[in-house]
CSV table of C-alpha atoms in Angstrom, one decimal:
chain,number,residue,atom,x,y,z
A,1,MET,CA,139.7,78.4,53.9
A,2,SER,CA,136.3,78.4,55.1
A,3,VAL,CA,137.4,77.9,58.8
A,4,LEU,CA,139.9,80.6,58.5
A,5,LYS,CA,137.3,82.9,57.1
A,6,LEU,CA,134.7,82.0,59.9
A,7,ARG,CA,137.6,82.6,62.6
A,8,GLY,CA,138.2,85.9,61.1
A,9,ALA,CA,134.7,86.9,61.0
A,10,SER,CA,134.2,85.9,64.7
A,11,ALA,CA,137.1,88.1,65.5
A,12,ALA,CA,136.1,90.9,63.8
A,13,ARG,CA,132.5,90.7,65.5
A,14,ARG,CA,134.5,90.3,68.7
A,15,GLY,CA,136.3,93.5,68.0
A,16,ARG,CA,133.2,95.3,67.1
A,17,SER,CA,131.7,94.3,70.2
A,18,ARG,CA,134.4,95.7,72.1
A,19,ARG,CA,134.4,99.0,70.5
A,20,ALA,CA,130.7,99.2,71.1
A,21,GLY,CA,131.3,98.9,74.7
A,22,PHE,CA,130.1,95.4,75.3
A,23,ALA,CA,133.4,93.8,76.4
A,24,ARG,CA,134.3,93.3,79.8
A,25,PRO,CA,134.7,96.4,82.2
A,26,LEU,CA,138.1,98.1,82.0
A,27,ALA,CA,140.6,97.2,84.7
A,28,GLY,CA,140.5,99.8,87.6
A,29,ALA,CA,137.1,101.4,86.5
A,30,PRO,CA,135.2,102.6,89.7
A,31,LEU,CA,132.2,100.8,90.7
A,32,PRO,CA,129.1,102.2,92.2
A,33,GLN,CA,129.5,102.7,96.2
A,34,GLY,CA,126.9,103.5,99.0
A,35,ALA,CA,126.3,106.9,100.3
A,36,THR,CA,128.8,108.1,102.7
A,37,ALA,CA,128.3,109.8,105.9
A,38,PRO,CA,128.2,113.7,105.7
A,39,THR,CA,131.2,115.7,107.1
A,40,ALA,CA,131.0,118.2,109.9
A,41,HIS,CA,131.6,121.0,107.2
A,42,GLN,CA,128.5,119.7,105.2
A,43,LEU,CA,126.2,119.5,108.4
A,44,ALA,CA,127.3,123.2,109.3
A,45,ALA,CA,126.6,124.4,106.0
A,46,LEU,CA,123.2,122.8,105.9
A,47,CYS,CA,122.4,124.5,109.2
A,48,LYS,CA,123.6,128.0,108.3
A,49,HIS,CA,121.2,127.4,105.0
A,50,ILE,CA,118.2,126.5,106.8
A,51,GLU,CA,118.8,129.1,109.5
A,52,ALA,CA,119.3,131.8,106.8
A,53,ALA,CA,115.6,131.3,105.4
A,54,PRO,CA,113.4,133.9,106.6
A,55,LEU,CA,110.6,132.9,108.9
A,56,PRO,CA,107.2,133.7,107.4
A,57,PRO,CA,104.5,135.6,109.5
A,58,ARG,CA,102.9,133.7,112.0
A,59,SER,CA,99.7,132.2,110.6
A,60,ALA,CA,97.1,129.6,111.6
A,61,LYS,CA,95.7,129.1,108.0
A,62,PRO,CA,95.1,125.7,106.9
A,63,PHE,CA,97.5,123.9,104.4
A,64,VAL,CA,98.4,120.7,102.7
A,65,ILE,CA,101.9,119.6,102.0
A,66,PRO,CA,103.2,116.6,100.2
A,67,LEU,CA,105.9,114.6,102.5
A,68,GLY,CA,106.5,112.0,100.2
A,69,ALA,CA,105.8,108.0,100.5
A,70,ASP,CA,106.5,105.3,102.8
A,71,TRP,CA,107.2,102.1,101.1
A,72,ARG,CA,108.6,100.0,104.2
A,73,THR,CA,105.9,99.8,106.4
A,74,GLN,CA,103.3,98.2,104.1
A,75,GLY,CA,100.3,97.0,106.2
A,76,SER,CA,101.9,97.0,109.6
A,77,TRP,CA,100.2,100.1,110.8
A,78,LEU,CA,99.4,99.4,114.6
A,79,GLY,CA,101.0,101.8,116.7
A,80,ARG,CA,102.6,103.4,113.7
A,81,TYR,CA,99.9,104.9,111.6
A,82,GLY,CA,96.4,106.1,112.9
A,83,ARG,CA,97.5,107.1,116.3
A,84,TYR,CA,94.9,110.0,116.1
A,85,TRP,CA,92.5,108.5,113.7
A,86,MET,CA,92.3,105.5,111.6
A,87,CYS,CA,89.9,104.3,108.9
A,88,LEU,CA,90.0,100.9,107.2
A,89,PHE,CA,87.7,101.6,104.2
A,90,ALA,CA,85.2,98.6,104.0
A,91,GLY,CA,86.7,96.8,106.9
A,92,GLN,CA,83.8,95.6,108.8
A,93,TYR,CA,83.1,92.0,108.2
A,94,PRO,CA,80.6,90.8,108.0
A,95,GLY,CA,78.5,93.9,107.7
A,96,ALA,CA,78.4,97.3,105.6
A,97,GLY,CA,80.8,100.2,106.6
A,98,ASP,CA,84.3,101.2,107.4
A,99,MET,CA,86.2,100.1,110.4
A,100,VAL,CA,87.3,103.4,112.2
A,101,TRP,CA,89.9,103.4,115.1
A,102,ARG,CA,90.1,106.9,117.0
A,103,PRO,CA,92.6,107.3,119.8
A,104,GLY,CA,92.8,111.2,119.4
A,105,THR,CA,91.8,113.6,121.8
A,106,SER,CA,89.0,115.3,119.5
A,107,ALA,CA,86.6,113.9,117.0
A,108,CYS,CA,87.9,113.2,113.2
A,109,SER,CA,85.6,111.9,110.4
A,110,GLU,CA,85.4,111.4,106.8
A,111,ALA,CA,83.0,111.0,103.9
A,112,ASP,CA,83.8,109.2,100.7
A,113,PHE,CA,81.8,109.3,97.5
A,114,ILE,CA,82.5,109.3,93.7
A,115,GLY,CA,82.9,112.3,91.6
A,116,PRO,CA,79.7,113.9,89.9
A,117,HIS,CA,81.0,112.6,86.2
A,118,CYS,CA,79.1,109.2,86.4
A,119,HIS,CA,76.2,107.2,85.3
A,120,ALA,CA,73.0,108.0,87.0
A,121,GLY,CA,72.5,106.2,90.3
A,122,ASP,CA,76.3,105.1,90.7
A,123,SER,CA,78.3,105.5,93.7
A,124,ILE,CA,81.1,104.2,95.8
A,125,ARG,CA,81.6,100.5,96.1
A,126,LEU,CA,82.8,98.5,99.2
A,127,PHE,CA,84.8,95.6,98.1
A,128,PRO,CA,86.1,93.2,100.9
A,129,THR,CA,88.2,90.5,99.1
A,130,TRP,CA,90.3,88.5,101.9
A,131,PRO,CA,88.4,88.8,105.1
A,132,PHE,CA,91.4,87.5,107.0
A,133,SER,CA,94.9,87.1,105.7
A,134,ASN,CA,98.6,87.1,106.8
A,135,LYS,CA,100.2,88.9,103.9
A,136,ARG,CA,102.3,91.8,105.0
A,137,ARG,CA,101.0,94.1,102.2
A,138,VAL,CA,97.5,93.8,103.8
A,139,LEU,CA,96.3,96.3,106.6
A,140,GLU,CA,96.4,94.8,110.3
A,141,LEU,CA,93.4,94.5,112.1
A,142,PRO,CA,93.3,95.8,115.7
A,143,PRO,CA,93.3,93.0,118.1
A,144,ILE,CA,89.8,93.5,119.3
A,145,TYR,CA,88.3,93.1,116.1
A,146,ASP,CA,89.8,89.7,115.5
A,147,GLN,CA,88.8,88.9,118.9
A,148,ILE,CA,85.1,89.7,118.4
A,149,ALA,CA,85.3,87.8,114.9
A,150,ALA,CA,86.6,84.6,116.7
A,151,ALA,CA,83.7,85.0,119.4
A,152,ASP,CA,81.2,85.5,116.9
A,153,HIS,CA,82.3,82.4,115.1
A,154,ILE,CA,82.7,84.5,111.5
A,155,PRO,CA,84.0,81.9,108.7
A,156,GLY,CA,87.6,82.3,108.3
A,157,SER,CA,88.4,84.1,111.6
A,158,GLY,CA,91.9,82.9,113.0
A,159,GLY,CA,93.2,82.6,109.3
A,160,GLY,CA,95.3,85.8,109.8
A,161,ASP,CA,95.3,89.0,111.8
A,162,ARG,CA,94.8,91.2,108.5
A,163,ARG,CA,91.8,92.1,106.3
A,164,GLU,CA,92.0,93.2,102.7
A,165,ALA,CA,89.2,95.7,101.7
A,166,GLU,CA,88.7,98.7,99.8
A,167,ILE,CA,86.4,101.2,98.4
A,168,ASP,CA,86.4,101.7,94.8
A,169,ASP,CA,84.8,104.1,92.0
A,170,HIS,CA,83.3,101.2,90.1
A,171,GLY,CA,85.4,102.4,87.2
A,172,GLU,CA,85.7,99.1,85.3
A,173,ALA,CA,82.1,100.2,84.2
A,174,TYR,CA,83.4,103.1,82.4
A,175,SER,CA,85.5,103.5,79.2
A,176,PRO,CA,89.2,104.1,80.0
A,177,TYR,CA,89.1,107.3,78.6
A,178,TRP,CA,86.1,108.6,80.7
A,179,GLN,CA,87.2,111.2,83.1
A,180,GLY,CA,86.3,109.7,86.4
A,181,PRO,CA,84.3,108.7,88.3
A,182,ASP,CA,87.4,108.8,91.0
A,183,VAL,CA,87.3,108.2,94.7
A,184,ASN,CA,86.7,111.4,96.7
A,185,VAL,CA,87.3,111.5,100.5
A,186,ALA,CA,86.4,114.5,102.6
A,187,PHE,CA,88.4,114.6,105.7
A,188,GLU,CA,87.6,116.7,108.9
A,189,ILE,CA,90.9,117.8,109.9
A,190,PRO,CA,91.0,119.1,113.5
A,191,ARG,CA,93.1,121.9,114.7
A,192,GLY,CA,97.0,121.9,114.6
A,193,GLU,CA,99.4,120.2,112.6
A,194,HIS,CA,99.0,116.5,111.6
A,195,VAL,CA,100.2,114.0,108.9
A,196,LEU,CA,97.5,112.5,106.8
A,197,SER,CA,98.4,109.3,105.3
A,198,LEU,CA,96.6,107.3,102.6
A,199,TYR,CA,97.1,103.5,102.1
A,200,GLU,CA,97.1,102.0,98.5
A,201,PHE,CA,97.8,98.3,98.0
A,202,ASN,CA,97.1,97.0,94.6
A,203,LYS,CA,96.3,93.2,95.7
A,204,ASP,CA,96.0,91.7,92.0
A,205,GLY,CA,98.0,94.3,90.0
A,206,HIS,CA,100.3,91.6,88.8
A,207,SER,CA,97.9,90.5,86.0
A,208,GLY,CA,95.0,91.4,83.6
A,209,GLN,CA,93.3,94.8,83.6
A,210,ASN,CA,94.3,95.2,87.3
A,211,MET,CA,97.7,96.0,86.2
A,212,ARG,CA,96.2,99.5,84.7
A,213,ARG,CA,96.3,101.2,88.0
A,214,ASP,CA,98.1,104.6,87.9
A,215,TYR,CA,96.4,107.3,90.1
A,216,VAL,CA,96.7,111.1,90.4
A,217,LEU,CA,96.2,112.7,94.0
A,218,SER,CA,94.8,115.9,94.3
A,219,THR,CA,93.3,118.1,97.1
A,220,ARG,CA,90.9,120.9,97.2
A,221,ALA,CA,88.9,123.0,99.5
A,222,TYR,CA,85.5,121.2,100.3
A,223,ARG,CA,82.0,122.4,100.7
A,224,PRO,CA,79.2,119.8,100.5
A,225,GLY,CA,76.7,119.8,97.8
A,226,LEU,CA,73.3,118.1,97.6
A,227,GLN,CA,73.3,115.0,99.0
A,228,VAL,CA,71.4,112.0,97.3
A,229,MET,CA,71.3,108.7,99.2
A,230,HIS,CA,71.7,105.4,97.5
A,231,ILE,CA,71.9,102.0,98.9
A,232,VAL,CA,74.7,100.0,97.4
A,233,TYR,CA,75.4,96.0,97.7
A,234,TRP,CA,78.8,95.0,96.5
A,235,GLY,CA,81.2,92.6,97.4
A,236,ARG,CA,80.9,88.8,98.4
A,237,ARG,CA,79.4,88.4,101.6
A,238,LEU,CA,78.8,92.1,102.0
A,239,GLY,CA,75.7,93.6,103.6
A,240,TRP,CA,73.8,96.6,102.6
A,241,ARG,CA,75.3,100.1,102.7
A,242,ILE,CA,74.0,103.7,102.7
A,243,ALA,CA,76.3,105.8,100.6
A,244,ALA,CA,76.3,109.7,100.1
A,245,GLN,CA,76.6,111.0,96.4
A,246,HIS,CA,77.4,114.5,96.4
A,247,SER,CA,76.8,117.1,93.7
A,248,SER,CA,79.3,119.0,91.8
A,249,ALA,CA,79.0,121.9,94.4
A,250,PHE,CA,82.0,120.6,96.3
A,251,TYR,CA,84.3,121.9,93.6
A,252,VAL,CA,84.9,125.3,95.1
A,253,ARG,CA,88.8,125.9,94.6
A,254,PRO,CA,91.1,124.7,91.8
A,255,THR,CA,92.7,121.3,92.4
A,256,ALA,CA,96.3,121.2,93.6
A,257,VAL,CA,97.9,118.2,92.3
A,258,VAL,CA,99.9,116.7,95.1
A,259,GLY,CA,101.3,113.2,94.2
A,260,ARG,CA,101.0,110.3,92.0
A,261,VAL,CA,100.3,106.5,92.9
A,262,ALA,CA,101.9,103.8,90.5
A,263,GLN,CA,103.2,100.3,90.8
A,264,PHE,CA,101.9,99.7,94.3
A,265,TRP,CA,101.6,95.9,94.4
A,266,GLY,CA,103.5,95.9,97.6
A,267,GLY,CA,101.6,98.8,99.2
A,268,VAL,CA,102.5,102.6,99.9
A,269,TRP,CA,101.7,105.1,102.3
A,270,ASP,CA,101.3,108.6,100.6
A,271,LYS,CA,101.8,111.1,103.3
A,272,PHE,CA,100.8,114.9,103.6
A,273,LEU,CA,101.3,117.6,106.3
A,274,VAL,CA,98.1,119.2,106.9
A,275,ARG,CA,97.0,122.0,109.4
A,276,GLY,CA,93.5,122.2,110.6
A,277,PRO,CA,90.9,123.1,111.3
A,278,MET,CA,89.5,122.4,108.0
A,279,THR,CA,87.3,119.9,105.6
A,280,LEU,CA,89.8,118.7,102.9
A,281,LEU,CA,88.6,116.7,99.9
A,282,VAL,CA,91.2,114.5,98.5
A,283,ARG,CA,90.5,113.0,95.1
A,284,VAL,CA,92.2,109.8,93.8
A,285,GLY,CA,91.9,110.2,90.2
A,286,ARG,CA,91.5,107.2,87.9
A,287,ASN,CA,93.7,108.6,85.3
A,288,TYR,CA,92.9,105.9,82.5
A,289,SER,CA,93.3,103.0,85.1
A,290,PHE,CA,90.9,100.0,84.9
A,291,ASN,CA,89.2,101.5,88.6
A,292,THR,CA,90.3,103.6,91.4
A,293,ILE,CA,90.9,101.9,95.0
A,294,LEU,CA,91.6,103.0,98.4
A,295,CYS,CA,92.4,100.8,101.2
A,296,GLY,CA,93.0,103.1,104.3
A,297,ALA,CA,93.5,106.7,105.6
A,298,ALA,CA,95.1,107.6,108.8
A,299,LEU,CA,95.8,110.8,110.9
A,300,ASP,CA,99.0,111.1,113.2
A,301,PRO,CA,100.1,114.1,115.3
A,302,LEU,CA,103.7,115.4,114.5
A,303,ASN,CA,105.1,114.5,117.9
A,304,GLU,CA,106.2,110.7,118.2
A,305,HIS,CA,105.0,110.6,121.8
A,306,PRO,CA,101.5,111.9,121.9
A,307,ALA,CA,98.8,111.3,124.3
A,308,PRO,CA,97.0,108.8,125.0
A,309,TYR,CA,99.9,106.6,124.8
A,310,TYR,CA,102.5,108.6,126.8
A,311,TYR,CA,100.2,111.2,128.6
A,312,GLY,CA,96.9,111.9,129.9
A,313,LEU,CA,94.7,114.6,128.5
A,314,ARG,CA,95.6,117.2,131.4
A,315,SER,CA,99.6,116.6,131.1
A,316,TRP,CA,99.3,116.4,127.2
A,317,ARG,CA,97.5,119.8,127.1
A,318,LYS,CA,100.4,121.2,129.8
A,319,ALA,CA,103.1,119.5,127.4
A,320,LEU,CA,101.7,121.4,124.3
A,321,ALA,CA,101.6,124.5,126.0
A,322,GLU,CA,105.4,124.2,127.5
A,323,MET,CA,106.4,123.0,123.6
A,324,ALA,CA,104.5,126.2,122.3
A,325,MET,CA,106.4,128.6,124.7
A,326,LYS,CA,109.7,127.0,123.7
A,327,ARG,CA,109.0,127.4,119.9
A,328,ALA,CA,107.9,131.1,120.5
A,329,ALA,CA,111.2,131.6,122.7
A,330,LEU,CA,113.2,130.0,119.7
A,331,ARG,CA,111.3,131.9,117.1
A,332,ALA,CA,112.4,135.5,119.0
A,333,ALA,CA,116.0,134.2,119.3
A,334,TRP,CA,116.0,133.1,115.5
A,335,ALA,CA,114.6,136.4,114.1
A,336,ALA,CA,117.0,138.4,116.2
A,337,ALA,CA,119.9,136.4,115.1
A,338,SER,CA,118.8,136.9,111.6
A,339,ALA,CA,118.5,140.5,111.9
A,340,ARG,CA,122.2,140.8,113.2
A,341,GLY,CA,123.2,138.5,110.2
A,342,ARG,CA,124.3,135.5,112.4
A,343,PRO,CA,122.8,132.0,112.5
A,344,ALA,CA,120.9,131.2,115.9
A,345,GLY,CA,123.0,128.1,116.3
A,346,SER,CA,125.2,128.4,119.1
A,347,GLY,CA,125.7,126.3,122.4
A,348,ARG,CA,125.0,122.9,120.7
A,349,THR,CA,126.6,120.2,118.7
A,350,LEU,CA,126.1,120.3,114.9
A,351,THR,CA,123.8,117.2,115.2
A,352,GLN,CA,121.7,118.8,118.1
A,353,ARG,CA,121.5,121.9,116.1
A,354,LEU,CA,120.2,120.6,112.9
A,355,LEU,CA,117.7,118.4,114.8
A,356,ARG,CA,116.3,121.4,116.8
A,357,ASP,CA,116.3,123.5,113.5
A,358,GLU,CA,114.2,120.8,111.7
A,359,GLU,CA,111.9,120.2,114.6
A,360,PHE,CA,111.3,123.8,114.9
A,361,LEU,CA,110.7,124.5,111.1
A,362,ALA,CA,107.8,121.8,111.2
A,363,TYR,CA,105.8,124.3,113.1
A,364,ALA,CA,107.5,127.8,112.0
A,365,ASN,CA,107.9,127.0,108.4
A,366,PRO,CA,106.3,124.0,107.3
A,367,GLN,CA,106.7,124.4,103.6
A,368,LEU,CA,110.7,124.7,104.1
A,369,TRP,CA,110.5,121.6,106.5
A,370,ALA,CA,108.6,119.5,104.3
A,371,SER,CA,111.3,120.0,101.6
A,372,SER,CA,114.2,119.6,103.7
A,373,GLN,CA,113.4,117.1,106.3
A,374,ARG,CA,114.2,113.9,104.3
A,375,LEU,CA,117.4,115.1,103.5
A,376,ALA,CA,118.2,116.6,107.1
A,377,TYR,CA,117.1,113.3,108.9
A,378,THR,CA,118.9,111.2,106.2
A,379,LEU,CA,122.2,112.8,106.9
A,380,LEU,CA,121.8,112.7,110.4
A,381,TYR,CA,121.2,108.8,110.3
A,382,ARG,CA,124.3,108.2,108.2
A,383,TRP,CA,126.3,110.6,110.6
A,384,ASN,CA,125.1,108.5,113.6
A,385,ALA,CA,125.9,105.1,111.9
A,386,ALA,CA,129.5,106.4,111.0
A,387,ALA,CA,130.3,108.3,114.2
A,388,THR,CA,132.3,106.8,116.9
A,389,SER,CA,130.6,106.3,120.3
A,390,SER,CA,131.4,109.9,121.7
A,391,GLY,CA,129.8,111.5,118.6
A,392,ARG,CA,126.4,109.8,117.9
A,393,LEU,CA,123.2,111.0,118.7
A,394,GLY,CA,121.6,110.6,122.1
A,395,GLY,CA,119.0,107.7,122.6
A,396,ALA,CA,115.9,110.2,122.2
A,397,GLU,CA,117.6,112.1,119.6
A,398,ARG,CA,118.2,108.8,117.4
A,399,GLY,CA,114.5,107.7,118.2
A,400,ARG,CA,113.4,110.9,116.6
A,401,VAL,CA,115.3,110.4,113.4
A,402,ASP,CA,114.3,107.0,113.1
A,403,TYR,CA,110.5,107.9,113.5
A,404,ARG,CA,111.0,110.6,110.9
A,405,LEU,CA,112.4,108.3,108.3
A,406,ASP,CA,109.5,105.8,109.0
A,407,LEU,CA,112.2,103.3,110.2
A,408,PHE,CA,109.4,102.0,112.7
A,409,ARG,CA,111.1,98.7,113.7
A,410,GLN,CA,114.4,100.8,114.6
A,411,TRP,CA,112.5,103.3,116.4
A,412,GLU,CA,110.8,100.8,118.5
A,413,ALA,CA,113.8,98.9,119.4
A,414,GLN,CA,115.3,102.2,120.6
A,415,GLU,CA,112.3,103.2,122.6
A,416,GLN,CA,112.6,99.8,124.3
A,417,ARG,CA,116.4,100.5,125.0
A,418,LEU,CA,114.9,103.6,126.9
A,419,GLY,CA,112.8,101.9,128.7
A,420,ILE,CA,109.7,103.3,126.9
A,421,THR,CA,106.7,101.2,126.2
A,422,THR,CA,106.1,101.6,122.5
A,423,SER,CA,102.6,102.6,121.0
A,424,ARG,CA,102.6,99.7,118.8
A,425,HIS,CA,103.0,97.2,122.0
A,426,ILE,CA,100.3,99.1,123.6
A,427,GLU,CA,97.9,98.6,120.6
A,428,LYS,CA,98.7,94.8,120.1
A,429,SER,CA,98.1,94.2,123.6
A,430,LEU,CA,94.4,95.7,123.8
A,431,ARG,CA,91.8,93.0,124.5
A,432,TRP,CA,88.2,93.2,123.8
A,433,ASN,CA,85.9,93.5,127.1
A,434,GLY,CA,83.3,91.4,125.5
A,435,ASN,CA,80.8,94.2,125.7
A,436,ASN,CA,81.6,97.4,123.8
A,437,GLN,CA,81.3,96.7,120.2
A,438,TYR,CA,84.5,97.6,118.5
A,439,TYR,CA,85.1,100.1,121.3
A,440,GLY,CA,83.7,103.0,118.7
A,441,GLY,CA,84.7,106.2,119.7
A,442,MET,CA,86.6,104.9,122.9
A,443,GLY,CA,89.9,104.6,121.7
A,444,PHE,CA,91.6,107.2,123.9
A,445,SER,CA,89.9,106.0,127.2
A,446,VAL,CA,90.8,102.3,126.3
A,447,ILE,CA,94.4,103.0,125.7
A,448,ARG,CA,94.7,105.2,128.8
A,449,HIS,CA,93.1,102.4,130.9
A,450,TRP,CA,95.7,100.2,129.5
A,451,VAL,CA,98.5,102.5,130.3
A,452,LEU,CA,97.5,103.3,133.6
A,453,ALA,CA,97.1,99.5,134.6
A,454,HIS,CA,100.3,98.6,132.9
A,455,ASN,CA,102.1,101.4,134.8
A,456,LYS,CA,100.5,100.3,138.0
A,457,LYS,CA,101.5,96.8,137.6
A,458,SER,CA,105.1,97.6,136.7
A,459,GLY,CA,105.6,100.4,139.1
A,460,ASN,CA,106.2,103.0,136.5
A,461,GLY,CA,105.2,106.5,137.0
A,462,THR,CA,102.2,108.0,135.2
A,463,ARG,CA,101.8,111.1,133.0
């Protein structure tokens, strides 16, 4: 009897489990599937939707617009990020200071400091942890820095081509409920549209108090206040550093919350579309975290083929003027077609039309572009993957889609198929001349010298 009762109870429990939904799946139930390629009707509908949007009046006013995050690239930034300006915070080793690489056509700078709600005498800290590393999450070193370290016989050189270092707000000295101090960085954004990227990497966020890092990103207009100089020593084998502590006078306009950084143990680039000239203050808010850290910042042009990698200064300015004329003509045609109630999209394939619309919107309606570009380029990528050879994107068009989606390895492979020397190849091929320390402020001329020598050796034409 007891055995029968137990069997009956087990059967009853199995019945309850099935009724509760824990039994094996029903036969024929659909399983989740990957995203499919868009249809021509869907691409056409997206084109019409974009082209029906009114164009805002022409304006040169500065702005900041969130663009999303890049979780794929991690620390492999050479030739991908910082193709106008790059700063590896606390990256000089040994020594005290940031490591700056500037291949852009004009000056760009930054100033980093903690917020005004802090203890007297406190200021930003530099914290190098791994002078040399081979972890992909860690930011790469430009080859010239690694060569200088080897020539100077710095301990640990040769142990990897990356360096983990960061600035922090000394938040561990405050209560978790203290508002601040936060990491603040003021950027001098040059004229025109650029992409500003911040790199966060929680090197030790898998255990202890370091797991409590969950930041809020915000931006505001910046006006420097009273500067008080402090000398700070922090971090193993780190020298003296002079840091500027600014007063609360930099709080000029209300803060605009533009993002959040959490669970970034693998490394993430937070990206923003910005238009200068302006001085932009970015605040990385501690938000009850253990402390606030920031590893790097980069500024890039919107174009995937900028100077000095693909153009000299004169030819680049000429190319910019030609692109501006084409955008002005397209704007006039767009406005005329809109007045007639028809989209400005004839004479092109659907993919070419959508790609043209998106690239035009980046300058004509950046708010709409920022909100639609991920969708549009993702649909173009899926379309290209599913299309037959006759319906696929051209080589240059496919490369642009890969670049906009941060698929840098695929973009570089496509560039090589087109016979184009990639910017990553150029930067990884640079060598120290044994004379100019770190090539400070010489990025443009150093890259142009390499490109001209390479083109002369290979017989390619120069631009």
